[in-house]
PDB file of C-alpha atoms in Angstrom:
ATOM      1  CA  UNK A 165       0.296   0.008  -0.445  1.00 58.00           C
ATOM      2  CA  UNK A 166       2.976   2.387   0.871  1.00 61.00           C
ATOM      3  CA  UNK A 167       4.687   1.904  -2.542  1.00 61.00           C
ATOM      4  CA  UNK A 168       1.291   2.502  -4.161  1.00 70.00           C
ATOM      5  CA  UNK A 169       2.090   6.002  -2.303  1.00 69.00           C
ATOM      6  CA  UNK A 170       4.891   6.878  -2.153  1.00 70.00           C
ATOM      7  CA  UNK A 171       4.856   6.514  -6.751  1.00 72.00           C
ATOM      8  CA  UNK A 172       1.403   8.907  -6.669  1.00 78.00           C
ATOM      9  CA  UNK A 173       2.683  10.964  -4.439  1.00 77.00           C
ATOM     10  CA  UNK A 174       6.890  11.530  -6.816  1.00 75.00           C
ATOM     11  CA  UNK A 175       4.779  10.922 -10.316  1.00 78.00           C
ATOM     12  CA  UNK A 176       2.060  13.892  -9.645  1.00 80.00           C
ATOM     13  CA  UNK A 177       5.416  15.988  -8.032  1.00 78.00           C
ATOM     14  CA  UNK A 178       7.165  15.171 -11.456  1.00 77.00           C
ATOM     15  CA  UNK A 179       3.940  16.542 -12.861  1.00 79.00           C
ATOM     16  CA  UNK A 180       3.249  18.744 -11.110  1.00 79.00           C
ATOM     17  CA  UNK A 181       6.825  20.310 -12.187  1.00 76.00           C
ATOM     18  CA  UNK A 182       5.830  19.648 -16.197  1.00 77.00           C
ATOM     19  CA  UNK A 183       3.020  21.783 -14.792  1.00 78.00           C
ATOM     20  CA  UNK A 184       4.772  24.784 -13.765  1.00 79.00           C
ATOM     21  CA  UNK A 185       7.060  25.045 -16.502  1.00 74.00           C
ATOM     22  CA  UNK A 186       4.857  25.561 -19.270  1.00 75.00           C
ATOM     23  CA  UNK A 187       2.324  27.533 -17.692  1.00 78.00           C
ATOM     24  CA  UNK A 188       5.348  30.385 -17.973  1.00 74.00           C
ATOM     25  CA  UNK A 189       6.275  29.067 -20.447  1.00 68.00           C
ATOM     26  CA  UNK A 190       2.910  29.891 -21.525  1.00 69.00           C
ATOM     27  CA  UNK A 191       2.452  33.535 -20.083  1.00 70.00           C
ATOM     28  CA  UNK A 192       6.059  34.790 -21.193  1.00 62.00           C
ATOM     29  CA  UNK A 193       4.781  34.041 -24.854  1.00 58.00           C
ATOM     30  CA  UNK A 194       0.894  34.155 -24.533  1.00 60.00           C
ATOM     31  CA  UNK A 195       0.135  30.552 -26.149  1.00 61.00           C
ATOM     32  CA  UNK A 196      -3.390  29.137 -26.578  1.00 65.00           C
ATOM     33  CA  UNK A 197      -2.345  26.020 -24.558  1.00 72.00           C
ATOM     34  CA  UNK A 198      -2.202  28.835 -20.955  1.00 75.00           C
ATOM     35  CA  UNK A 199      -5.639  27.191 -19.348  1.00 81.00           C
ATOM     36  CA  UNK A 200      -5.171  23.604 -20.365  1.00 81.00           C
ATOM     37  CA  UNK A 201      -1.015  23.893 -18.409  1.00 77.00           C
ATOM     38  CA  UNK A 202      -2.915  25.185 -15.557  1.00 82.00           C
ATOM     39  CA  UNK A 203      -5.534  22.602 -15.235  1.00 85.00           C
ATOM     40  CA  UNK A 204      -2.306  20.571 -14.938  1.00 81.00           C
ATOM     41  CA  UNK A 205      -0.334  22.308 -12.335  1.00 81.00           C
ATOM     42  CA  UNK A 206      -3.366  22.853  -9.581  1.00 86.00           C
ATOM     43  CA  UNK A 207      -4.565  18.858 -10.510  1.00 85.00           C
ATOM     44  CA  UNK A 208      -1.588  17.228 -10.560  1.00 83.00           C
ATOM     45  CA  UNK A 209      -0.492  19.816  -7.020  1.00 83.00           C
ATOM     46  CA  UNK A 210      -3.922  18.586  -5.292  1.00 87.00           C
ATOM     47  CA  UNK A 211      -2.779  14.839  -5.970  1.00 83.00           C
ATOM     48  CA  UNK A 212       0.560  15.489  -4.991  1.00 81.00           C
ATOM     49  CA  UNK A 213       0.384  16.617  -2.130  1.00 84.00           C
ATOM     50  CA  UNK A 214      -2.797  14.329  -0.778  1.00 84.00           C
ATOM     51  CA  UNK A 215      -0.233  11.807  -2.060  1.00 80.00           C
ATOM     52  CA  UNK A 216       2.651  12.794   0.467  1.00 74.00           C
ATOM     53  CA  UNK A 217       0.241  13.373   2.915  1.00 79.00           C
ATOM     54  CA  UNK A 218      -0.842  10.045   3.325  1.00 80.00           C
ATOM     55  CA  UNK A 219       2.771   9.003   3.377  1.00 72.00           C
ATOM     56  CA  UNK A 220       3.297  10.865   5.946  1.00 71.00           C
ATOM     57  CA  UNK A 221      -0.178   9.252   8.223  1.00 75.00           C
ATOM     58  CA  UNK A 222       1.064   6.054   7.293  1.00 69.00           C
ATOM     59  CA  UNK A 223       4.748   6.885   8.675  1.00 64.00           C
ATOM     60  CA  UNK A 224       2.922   8.022  11.814  1.00 63.00           C
ATOM     61  CA  UNK A 225       0.881   5.647  12.125  1.00 60.00           C
ATOM     62  CA  UNK A 226       3.754   3.054  11.741  1.00 57.00           C
ATOM     63  CA  UNK A 227       5.280   0.879  14.857  1.00 52.00           C
ATOM     64  CA  UNK A 228       8.779   2.874  16.506  1.00 50.00           C
ATOM     65  CA  UNK A 229      11.696   0.841  16.196  1.00 46.00           C
ATOM     66  CA  UNK A 230      14.158   3.133  18.301  1.00 44.00           C
ATOM     67  CA  UNK A 231      12.263   5.193  21.610  1.00 42.00           C
ATOM     68  CA  UNK A 232      12.138   9.211  22.348  1.00 37.00           C
ATOM     69  CA  UNK A 233      13.746   7.912  25.127  1.00 38.00           C
ATOM     70  CA  UNK A 234      17.105   5.540  26.301  1.00 41.00           C
ATOM     71  CA  UNK A 235      14.732   3.564  28.323  1.00 43.00           C
ATOM     72  CA  UNK A 236      15.802   1.427  31.824  1.00 41.00           C
ATOM     73  CA  UNK A 237      19.109  -0.136  31.498  1.00 41.00           C
ATOM     74  CA  UNK A 238      19.601   1.210  27.665  1.00 48.00           C
ATOM     75  CA  UNK A 239      22.853   3.350  26.750  1.00 53.00           C
ATOM     76  CA  UNK A 240      23.534   6.672  28.264  1.00 53.00           C
ATOM     77  CA  UNK A 241      24.200   8.130  25.181  1.00 53.00           C
ATOM     78  CA  UNK A 242      20.604   6.793  23.599  1.00 71.00           C
ATOM     79  CA  UNK A 243      18.069   9.616  22.682  1.00 73.00           C
ATOM     80  CA  UNK A 244      20.779  11.862  21.325  1.00 80.00           C
ATOM     81  CA  UNK A 245      23.637  11.173  18.697  1.00 86.00           C
ATOM     82  CA  UNK A 246      25.004  13.972  17.036  1.00 88.00           C
ATOM     83  CA  UNK A 247      27.733  13.332  15.193  1.00 90.00           C
ATOM     84  CA  UNK A 248      24.862  10.627  12.944  1.00 91.00           C
ATOM     85  CA  UNK A 249      22.425  13.479  12.819  1.00 91.00           C
ATOM     86  CA  UNK A 250      25.379  15.358  11.103  1.00 91.00           C
ATOM     87  CA  UNK A 251      25.815  12.061   8.923  1.00 91.00           C
ATOM     88  CA  UNK A 252      22.005  11.542   8.655  1.00 91.00           C
ATOM     89  CA  UNK A 253      21.464  15.831   7.400  1.00 91.00           C
ATOM     90  CA  UNK A 254      24.577  15.456   4.965  1.00 91.00           C
ATOM     91  CA  UNK A 255      23.116  12.289   3.382  1.00 89.00           C
ATOM     92  CA  UNK A 256      19.937  13.900   2.794  1.00 89.00           C
ATOM     93  CA  UNK A 257      21.048  16.912   1.460  1.00 90.00           C
ATOM     94  CA  UNK A 258      23.717  14.943  -1.500  1.00 90.00           C
ATOM     95  CA  UNK A 259      20.143  13.255  -2.068  1.00 88.00           C
ATOM     96  CA  UNK A 260      18.339  16.510  -2.045  1.00 89.00           C
ATOM     97  CA  UNK A 261      21.379  18.661  -4.296  1.00 91.00           C
ATOM     98  CA  UNK A 262      21.268  14.962  -7.250  1.00 90.00           C
ATOM     99  CA  UNK A 263      16.984  15.991  -7.171  1.00 87.00           C
ATOM    100  CA  UNK A 264      17.901  19.576  -7.913  1.00 89.00           C
ATOM    101  CA  UNK A 265      20.207  18.047 -10.600  1.00 91.00           C
ATOM    102  CA  UNK A 266      17.604  15.659 -12.557  1.00 89.00           C
ATOM    103  CA  UNK A 267      15.579  18.595 -12.153  1.00 87.00           C
ATOM    104  CA  UNK A 268      17.522  21.219 -13.626  1.00 90.00           C
ATOM    105  CA  UNK A 269      18.490  18.116 -16.698  1.00 90.00           C
ATOM    106  CA  UNK A 270      15.351  18.622 -17.265  1.00 87.00           C
ATOM    107  CA  UNK A 271      15.216  22.140 -17.675  1.00 86.00           C
ATOM    108  CA  UNK A 272      18.255  22.799 -20.154  1.00 89.00           C
ATOM    109  CA  UNK A 273      16.274  20.299 -22.218  1.00 88.00           C
ATOM    110  CA  UNK A 274      12.524  21.377 -21.968  1.00 83.00           C
ATOM    111  CA  UNK A 275      14.359  25.446 -23.137  1.00 85.00           C
ATOM    112  CA  UNK A 276      16.382  23.919 -25.750  1.00 87.00           C
ATOM    113  CA  UNK A 277      12.457  22.436 -27.113  1.00 85.00           C
ATOM    114  CA  UNK A 278      10.773  25.226 -26.548  1.00 83.00           C
ATOM    115  CA  UNK A 279      13.744  27.496 -28.201  1.00 85.00           C
ATOM    116  CA  UNK A 280      13.606  25.528 -31.009  1.00 85.00           C
ATOM    117  CA  UNK A 281       8.953  25.252 -31.311  1.00 83.00           C
ATOM    118  CA  UNK A 282      10.578  29.713 -30.956  1.00 85.00           C
ATOM    119  CA  UNK A 283      12.132  30.191 -33.023  1.00 87.00           C
ATOM    120  CA  UNK A 284       9.514  28.222 -35.626  1.00 87.00           C
ATOM    121  CA  UNK A 285       6.576  30.650 -34.320  1.00 85.00           C
ATOM    122  CA  UNK A 286       9.554  33.594 -35.378  1.00 88.00           C
ATOM    123  CA  UNK A 287       9.677  32.385 -39.378  1.00 89.00           C
ATOM    124  CA  UNK A 288       5.793  31.417 -39.444  1.00 88.00           C
ATOM    125  CA  UNK A 289       5.628  35.485 -38.055  1.00 87.00           C
ATOM    126  CA  UNK A 290       8.919  37.403 -40.111  1.00 89.00           C
ATOM    127  CA  UNK A 291       9.598  34.783 -42.568  1.00 91.00           C
ATOM    128  CA  UNK A 292       9.523  35.595 -46.438  1.00 92.00           C
ATOM    129  CA  UNK A 293       5.887  33.742 -47.891  1.00 93.00           C
ATOM    130  CA  UNK A 294       6.355  32.369 -51.595  1.00 93.00           C
ATOM    131  CA  UNK A 295       4.280  29.584 -53.508  1.00 93.00           C
ATOM    132  CA  UNK A 296       5.137  26.102 -53.948  1.00 92.00           C
ATOM    133  CA  UNK A 297       4.434  22.650 -54.921  1.00 94.00           C
ATOM    134  CA  UNK A 298       4.218  18.844 -53.505  1.00 93.00           C
ATOM    135  CA  UNK A 299       7.160  16.655 -55.018  1.00 92.00           C
ATOM    136  CA  UNK A 300       6.783  13.795 -53.059  1.00 93.00           C
ATOM    137  CA  UNK A 301       5.153  12.643 -50.313  1.00 91.00           C
ATOM    138  CA  UNK A 302       7.130  10.111 -48.175  1.00 91.00           C
ATOM    139  CA  UNK A 303       5.434   8.631 -44.955  1.00 86.00           C
ATOM    140  CA  UNK A 304       7.159   5.916 -42.187  1.00 82.00           C
ATOM    141  CA  UNK A 305       5.262   5.409 -39.855  1.00 77.00           C
ATOM    142  CA  UNK A 306       7.735   3.672 -37.650  1.00 77.00           C
ATOM    143  CA  UNK A 307      10.138   6.896 -37.818  1.00 76.00           C
ATOM    144  CA  UNK A 308       9.485  10.079 -39.009  1.00 82.00           C
ATOM    145  CA  UNK A 309       7.785  11.516 -42.061  1.00 88.00           C
ATOM    146  CA  UNK A 310       8.939  13.682 -45.269  1.00 90.00           C
ATOM    147  CA  UNK A 311       7.082  16.029 -47.888  1.00 91.00           C
ATOM    148  CA  UNK A 312       9.843  17.189 -50.890  1.00 94.00           C
ATOM    149  CA  UNK A 313       9.056  20.974 -51.823  1.00 94.00           C
ATOM    150  CA  UNK A 314      10.386  23.286 -54.326  1.00 93.00           C
ATOM    151  CA  UNK A 315       9.322  26.935 -54.611  1.00 90.00           C
ATOM    152  CA  UNK A 316      11.363  29.188 -57.093  1.00 86.00           C
ATOM    153  CA  UNK A 317      14.610  27.800 -57.142  1.00 88.00           C
ATOM    154  CA  UNK A 318      14.644  25.163 -54.193  1.00 90.00           C
ATOM    155  CA  UNK A 319      13.528  21.937 -53.182  1.00 92.00           C
ATOM    156  CA  UNK A 320      13.873  20.954 -50.155  1.00 91.00           C
ATOM    157  CA  UNK A 321      12.302  18.152 -47.509  1.00 90.00           C
ATOM    158  CA  UNK A 322      10.446  19.084 -44.938  1.00 92.00           C
ATOM    159  CA  UNK A 323       9.659  16.706 -42.194  1.00 90.00           C
ATOM    160  CA  UNK A 324       6.071  16.037 -41.888  1.00 89.00           C
ATOM    161  CA  UNK A 325       4.542  15.803 -38.366  1.00 84.00           C
ATOM    162  CA  UNK A 326       1.136  17.277 -39.194  1.00 84.00           C
ATOM    163  CA  UNK A 327      -2.163  15.257 -39.670  1.00 82.00           C
ATOM    164  CA  UNK A 328      -3.090  16.831 -42.922  1.00 87.00           C
ATOM    165  CA  UNK A 329      -2.510  14.694 -46.009  1.00 88.00           C
ATOM    166  CA  UNK A 330      -0.567  15.882 -48.938  1.00 91.00           C
ATOM    167  CA  UNK A 331      -0.203  14.289 -52.989  1.00 91.00           C
ATOM    168  CA  UNK A 332       1.719  15.337 -55.306  1.00 92.00           C
ATOM    169  CA  UNK A 333       1.237  18.135 -57.067  1.00 91.00           C
ATOM    170  CA  UNK A 334      -0.655  20.294 -54.020  1.00 91.00           C
ATOM    171  CA  UNK A 335       0.393  24.450 -53.728  1.00 93.00           C
ATOM    172  CA  UNK A 336       1.330  25.098 -50.540  1.00 93.00           C
ATOM    173  CA  UNK A 337       2.233  28.676 -49.606  1.00 92.00           C
ATOM    174  CA  UNK A 338       6.441  28.200 -48.053  1.00 92.00           C
ATOM    175  CA  UNK A 339       7.291  30.517 -45.089  1.00 93.00           C
ATOM    176  CA  UNK A 340      11.480  31.037 -45.355  1.00 91.00           C
ATOM    177  CA  UNK A 341      14.475  32.821 -43.925  1.00 90.00           C
ATOM    178  CA  UNK A 342      15.825  35.004 -47.471  1.00 90.00           C
ATOM    179  CA  UNK A 343      19.340  35.064 -44.163  1.00 89.00           C
ATOM    180  CA  UNK A 344      19.431  31.776 -44.529  1.00 89.00           C
ATOM    181  CA  UNK A 345      17.009  29.710 -47.254  1.00 87.00           C
ATOM    182  CA  UNK A 346      17.206  26.245 -45.135  1.00 87.00           C
ATOM    183  CA  UNK A 347      14.991  27.590 -42.649  1.00 90.00           C
ATOM    184  CA  UNK A 348      11.847  27.111 -44.445  1.00 92.00           C
ATOM    185  CA  UNK A 349       8.379  25.659 -43.405  1.00 92.00           C
ATOM    186  CA  UNK A 350       5.340  25.657 -44.148  1.00 90.00           C
ATOM    187  CA  UNK A 351       2.041  27.042 -42.297  1.00 87.00           C
ATOM    188  CA  UNK A 352       1.255  23.494 -41.196  1.00 88.00           C
ATOM    189  CA  UNK A 353       4.595  21.862 -40.930  1.00 89.00           C
ATOM    190  CA  UNK A 354       7.069  23.415 -38.150  1.00 88.00           C
ATOM    191  CA  UNK A 355       9.524  22.247 -39.784  1.00 87.00           C
ATOM    192  CA  UNK A 356      12.317  21.858 -36.765  1.00 83.00           C
ATOM    193  CA  UNK A 357      15.502  20.961 -37.044  1.00 80.00           C
ATOM    194  CA  UNK A 358      15.391  17.446 -35.345  1.00 81.00           C
ATOM    195  CA  UNK A 359      19.155  17.620 -33.728  1.00 83.00           C
ATOM    196  CA  UNK A 360      18.636  20.915 -32.309  1.00 84.00           C
ATOM    197  CA  UNK A 361      15.126  19.619 -30.917  1.00 83.00           C
ATOM    198  CA  UNK A 362      16.857  15.938 -30.116  1.00 85.00           C
ATOM    199  CA  UNK A 363      19.233  17.682 -28.206  1.00 87.00           C
ATOM    200  CA  UNK A 364      16.691  19.329 -26.278  1.00 86.00           C
ATOM    201  CA  UNK A 365      14.826  15.839 -25.941  1.00 85.00           C
ATOM    202  CA  UNK A 366      17.091  13.345 -25.097  1.00 90.00           C
ATOM    203  CA  UNK A 367      17.085  15.487 -20.997  1.00 89.00           C
ATOM    204  CA  UNK A 368      13.954  15.619 -20.739  1.00 86.00           C
ATOM    205  CA  UNK A 369      13.548  11.357 -21.280  1.00 86.00           C
ATOM    206  CA  UNK A 370      16.154  11.387 -19.110  1.00 88.00           C
ATOM    207  CA  UNK A 371      14.672  13.183 -16.407  1.00 86.00           C
ATOM    208  CA  UNK A 372      11.291  11.135 -16.907  1.00 80.00           C
ATOM    209  CA  UNK A 373      13.003   8.224 -15.646  1.00 80.00           C
ATOM    210  CA  UNK A 374      16.100   9.897 -12.908  1.00 84.00           C
ATOM    211  CA  UNK A 375      13.695  12.532 -11.743  1.00 83.00           C
ATOM    212  CA  UNK A 376      11.319  10.292  -9.321  1.00 82.00           C
ATOM    213  CA  UNK A 377      12.612   8.290  -8.075  1.00 82.00           C
ATOM    214  CA  UNK A 378      16.148  11.560  -7.170  1.00 85.00           C
ATOM    215  CA  UNK A 379      12.600  13.297  -5.643  1.00 83.00           C
ATOM    216  CA  UNK A 380      11.699   9.513  -3.712  1.00 81.00           C
ATOM    217  CA  UNK A 381      14.921   9.398  -2.363  1.00 84.00           C
ATOM    218  CA  UNK A 382      15.399  13.053  -0.822  1.00 86.00           C
ATOM    219  CA  UNK A 383      12.147  12.971   0.129  1.00 84.00           C
ATOM    220  CA  UNK A 384      13.206   9.439   2.073  1.00 86.00           C
ATOM    221  CA  UNK A 385      15.883  11.364   4.265  1.00 89.00           C
ATOM    222  CA  UNK A 386      13.826  14.423   4.651  1.00 88.00           C
ATOM    223  CA  UNK A 387      10.958  11.508   6.381  1.00 87.00           C
ATOM    224  CA  UNK A 388      13.403  10.098   8.521  1.00 90.00           C
ATOM    225  CA  UNK A 389      15.262  12.971   9.615  1.00 90.00           C
ATOM    226  CA  UNK A 390      11.857  13.876  11.383  1.00 88.00           C
ATOM    227  CA  UNK A 391      11.877  10.276  12.085  1.00 88.00           C
ATOM    228  CA  UNK A 392      15.137  10.785  14.056  1.00 91.00           C
ATOM    229  CA  UNK A 393      14.272  13.469  15.671  1.00 88.00           C
ATOM    230  CA  UNK A 394      11.137  11.610  17.331  1.00 86.00           C
ATOM    231  CA  UNK A 395      12.750   8.892  18.238  1.00 87.00           C
ATOM    232  CA  UNK A 396      16.273   9.769  18.992  1.00 90.00           C
ATOM    233  CA  UNK A 397      18.661   6.692  18.112  1.00 92.00           C
ATOM    234  CA  UNK A 398      18.987   3.560  20.367  1.00 91.00           C
ATOM    235  CA  UNK A 399      22.026   1.857  20.871  1.00 91.00           C
ATOM    236  CA  UNK A 400      21.891  -2.467  19.512  1.00 91.00           C
ATOM    237  CA  UNK A 401      23.769  -5.130  18.554  1.00 92.00           C
ATOM    238  CA  UNK A 402      23.314  -5.399  14.746  1.00 91.00           C
ATOM    239  CA  UNK A 403      23.732  -8.679  12.667  1.00 89.00           C
ATOM    240  CA  UNK A 404      23.700  -9.177   8.561  1.00 85.00           C
ATOM    241  CA  UNK A 405      20.710 -12.279   8.194  1.00 79.00           C
ATOM    242  CA  UNK A 406      22.124 -14.325   4.797  1.00 63.00           C
ATOM    243  CA  UNK A 407      19.561 -15.180   2.575  1.00 55.00           C
ATOM    244  CA  UNK A 408      21.307 -18.034  -0.247  1.00 46.00           C
ATOM    245  CA  UNK A 409      24.628 -17.358   0.590  1.00 45.00           C
ATOM    246  CA  UNK A 410      24.433 -14.510   0.216  1.00 48.00           C
ATOM    247  CA  UNK A 411      25.331 -11.713   2.502  1.00 45.00           C
ATOM    248  CA  UNK A 412      22.535  -8.693   2.520  1.00 49.00           C
ATOM    249  CA  UNK A 413      19.013 -10.640   3.367  1.00 66.00           C
ATOM    250  CA  UNK A 414      17.572  -8.480   6.536  1.00 82.00           C
ATOM    251  CA  UNK A 415      19.207  -7.054   9.349  1.00 86.00           C
ATOM    252  CA  UNK A 416      18.636  -8.343  12.550  1.00 89.00           C
ATOM    253  CA  UNK A 417      18.520  -5.573  15.408  1.00 91.00           C
ATOM    254  CA  UNK A 418      17.976  -6.248  19.443  1.00 90.00           C
ATOM    255  CA  UNK A 419      18.318  -3.259  21.568  1.00 88.00           C
ATOM    256  CA  UNK A 420      20.235  -3.822  24.998  1.00 85.00           C
ATOM    257  CA  UNK A 421      16.087  -4.054  26.947  1.00 82.00           C
ATOM    258  CA  UNK A 422      16.376  -6.904  25.215  1.00 84.00           C
ATOM    259  CA  UNK A 423      13.931  -6.172  21.829  1.00 87.00           C
ATOM    260  CA  UNK A 424      14.868  -6.657  18.674  1.00 88.00           C
ATOM    261  CA  UNK A 425      13.485  -5.563  15.081  1.00 89.00           C
ATOM    262  CA  UNK A 426      14.235  -6.828  11.949  1.00 89.00           C
ATOM    263  CA  UNK A 427      15.373  -4.093   9.418  1.00 89.00           C
ATOM    264  CA  UNK A 428      16.373  -4.748   5.719  1.00 85.00           C
ATOM    265  CA  UNK A 429      18.098  -2.179   3.361  1.00 82.00           C
ATOM    266  CA  UNK A 430      15.691   0.313   1.011  1.00 77.00           C
ATOM    267  CA  UNK A 431      18.022   0.623  -1.665  1.00 64.00           C
ATOM    268  CA  UNK A 432      21.268  -1.406  -1.880  1.00 48.00           C
ATOM    269  CA  UNK A 433      23.481  -3.776  -4.245  1.00 45.00           C
ATOM    270  CA  UNK A 434      23.147  -6.293  -1.771  1.00 42.00           C
ATOM    271  CA  UNK A 435      26.778  -8.171  -2.715  1.00 46.00           C
ATOM    272  CA  UNK A 436      28.074  -4.334  -1.823  1.00 51.00           C
ATOM    273  CA  UNK A 437      26.682  -4.023   0.364  1.00 60.00           C
ATOM    274  CA  UNK A 438      28.145  -2.262   3.170  1.00 72.00           C
ATOM    275  CA  UNK A 439      26.339  -4.036   6.794  1.00 75.00           C
ATOM    276  CA  UNK A 440      27.767  -7.047   5.088  1.00 72.00           C
ATOM    277  CA  UNK A 441      29.572  -9.237   7.508  1.00 76.00           C
ATOM    278  CA  UNK A 442      28.069  -7.952  11.077  1.00 85.00           C
ATOM    279  CA  UNK A 443      27.729 -10.590  13.407  1.00 89.00           C
ATOM    280  CA  UNK A 444      26.365  -8.348  16.486  1.00 89.00           C
ATOM    281  CA  UNK A 445      27.812  -4.954  15.579  1.00 90.00           C
ATOM    282  CA  UNK A 446      27.345  -2.187  18.235  1.00 91.00           C
ATOM    283  CA  UNK A 447      25.240  -0.115  16.687  1.00 91.00           C
ATOM    284  CA  UNK A 448      22.711   3.213  16.049  1.00 92.00           C
ATOM    285  CA  UNK A 449      19.308   2.972  15.553  1.00 93.00           C
ATOM    286  CA  UNK A 450      16.647   5.712  14.605  1.00 91.00           C
ATOM    287  CA  UNK A 451      13.642   5.623  13.546  1.00 90.00           C
ATOM    288  CA  UNK A 452       9.963   3.944  12.649  1.00 86.00           C
ATOM    289  CA  UNK A 453       8.692   2.129   9.861  1.00 85.00           C
ATOM    290  CA  UNK A 454       9.295   2.717   7.298  1.00 82.00           C
ATOM    291  CA  UNK A 455      12.270   5.127   7.847  1.00 86.00           C
ATOM    292  CA  UNK A 456      14.602   4.062   9.803  1.00 90.00           C
ATOM    293  CA  UNK A 457      18.397   4.140   9.921  1.00 92.00           C
ATOM    294  CA  UNK A 458      21.375   2.163  11.577  1.00 92.00           C
ATOM    295  CA  UNK A 459      24.923   4.598  12.061  1.00 90.00           C
ATOM    296  CA  UNK A 460      28.145   2.846  13.069  1.00 89.00           C
ATOM    297  CA  UNK A 461      31.207   5.174  14.597  1.00 85.00           C
ATOM    298  CA  UNK A 462      33.268   3.502  12.442  1.00 84.00           C
ATOM    299  CA  UNK A 463      31.261   4.447   8.979  1.00 81.00           C
ATOM    300  CA  UNK A 464      31.883   7.845   7.654  1.00 82.00           C
ATOM    301  CA  UNK A 465      27.452   7.348   6.142  1.00 82.00           C
ATOM    302  CA  UNK A 466      24.440   5.776   8.210  1.00 88.00           C
ATOM    303  CA  UNK A 467      22.446   2.891   5.953  1.00 89.00           C
ATOM    304  CA  UNK A 468      18.590   4.049   4.919  1.00 89.00           C
ATOM    305  CA  UNK A 469      16.560   0.489   6.317  1.00 88.00           C
ATOM    306  CA  UNK A 470      12.787   0.107   7.507  1.00 87.00           C
ATOM    307  CA  UNK A 471      10.922  -2.343   9.286  1.00 87.00           C
ATOM    308  CA  UNK A 472       9.593  -6.621   7.978  1.00 83.00           C
ATOM    309  CA  UNK A 473       8.616  -6.866  11.760  1.00 71.00           C
ATOM    310  CA  UNK A 474       8.284  -5.073  14.461  1.00 63.00           C
ATOM    311  CA  UNK A 475       9.690  -5.428  17.522  1.00 61.00           C
ATOM    312  CA  UNK A 476       9.236  -8.314  19.604  1.00 62.00           C
ATOM    313  CA  UNK A 477      11.112  -9.017  23.242  1.00 58.00           C
ATOM    314  CA  UNK A 478      13.656 -10.933  23.288  1.00 56.00           C
ATOM    315  CA  UNK A 479      14.184 -11.555  27.111  1.00 50.00           C
ATOM    316  CA  UNK A 480      14.501 -14.365  29.428  1.00 46.00           C
ATOM    317  CA  UNK A 481      11.727 -14.554  31.837  1.00 43.00           C
TER     318      UNK A 481
END
């Protein structure tokens, strides 16, 4: 259930970013897509806010694996650990910077696409118009279709993107730049520079995959910071158990008061798991439910984990 709401929150967060960018572009360019972009922005923001709210409720109701205060018999440092807090914040800042980097890639690609589109619009408004005739039609259902147009003393191939049907001999109005005749289009075909368009589309498509994951990762670290602020840290002996002869199956954290919790790495390449080989490793555990971390004093990082089984008592009668 929680994974579903993570997808909802992240996807609609990305859509709201796209809607915001498109809305700003529409405001400056004055195109007719402004109402649709505003609807996209407001609708995606509403779904994103609702998704993050549900996740916050789920995290709040999850069972805690670390108490807000040290219990009887706990280590005196339980409850506060400034060094691990600093590492946790550093991990969060790095994840946020990674998400910001993907956002910059997306913005740069979208800007390039907008510039290509604007250049085609400018040519339509300022270019020289002259009559032309279609001398070739090349329809490619699996790729880019073209039409060949003769006008004046030139013959040019134009990218065919519109839904208009062409036939050889059909007359069209050709618009070109007298200073650069290679810049040519018709009233219906923008004939955008495909190389320049690809320069923008490649990072946009890459960011559509990378941005949701990076936003989810950054949000996860921020949730862990808030969770640790509520629960503090508890010292525990952590053991990395094996599944199928491979280290990194799950972590078993046993606290000094006899309770224990089973944890799984939230994201990790298990064969490269930094917890491999741990046997009753002295560590500190903080957070609750799906927002937990494990830290040790001899490692420069904290591990992102989530509980797969709630705390159980292993105290002897």
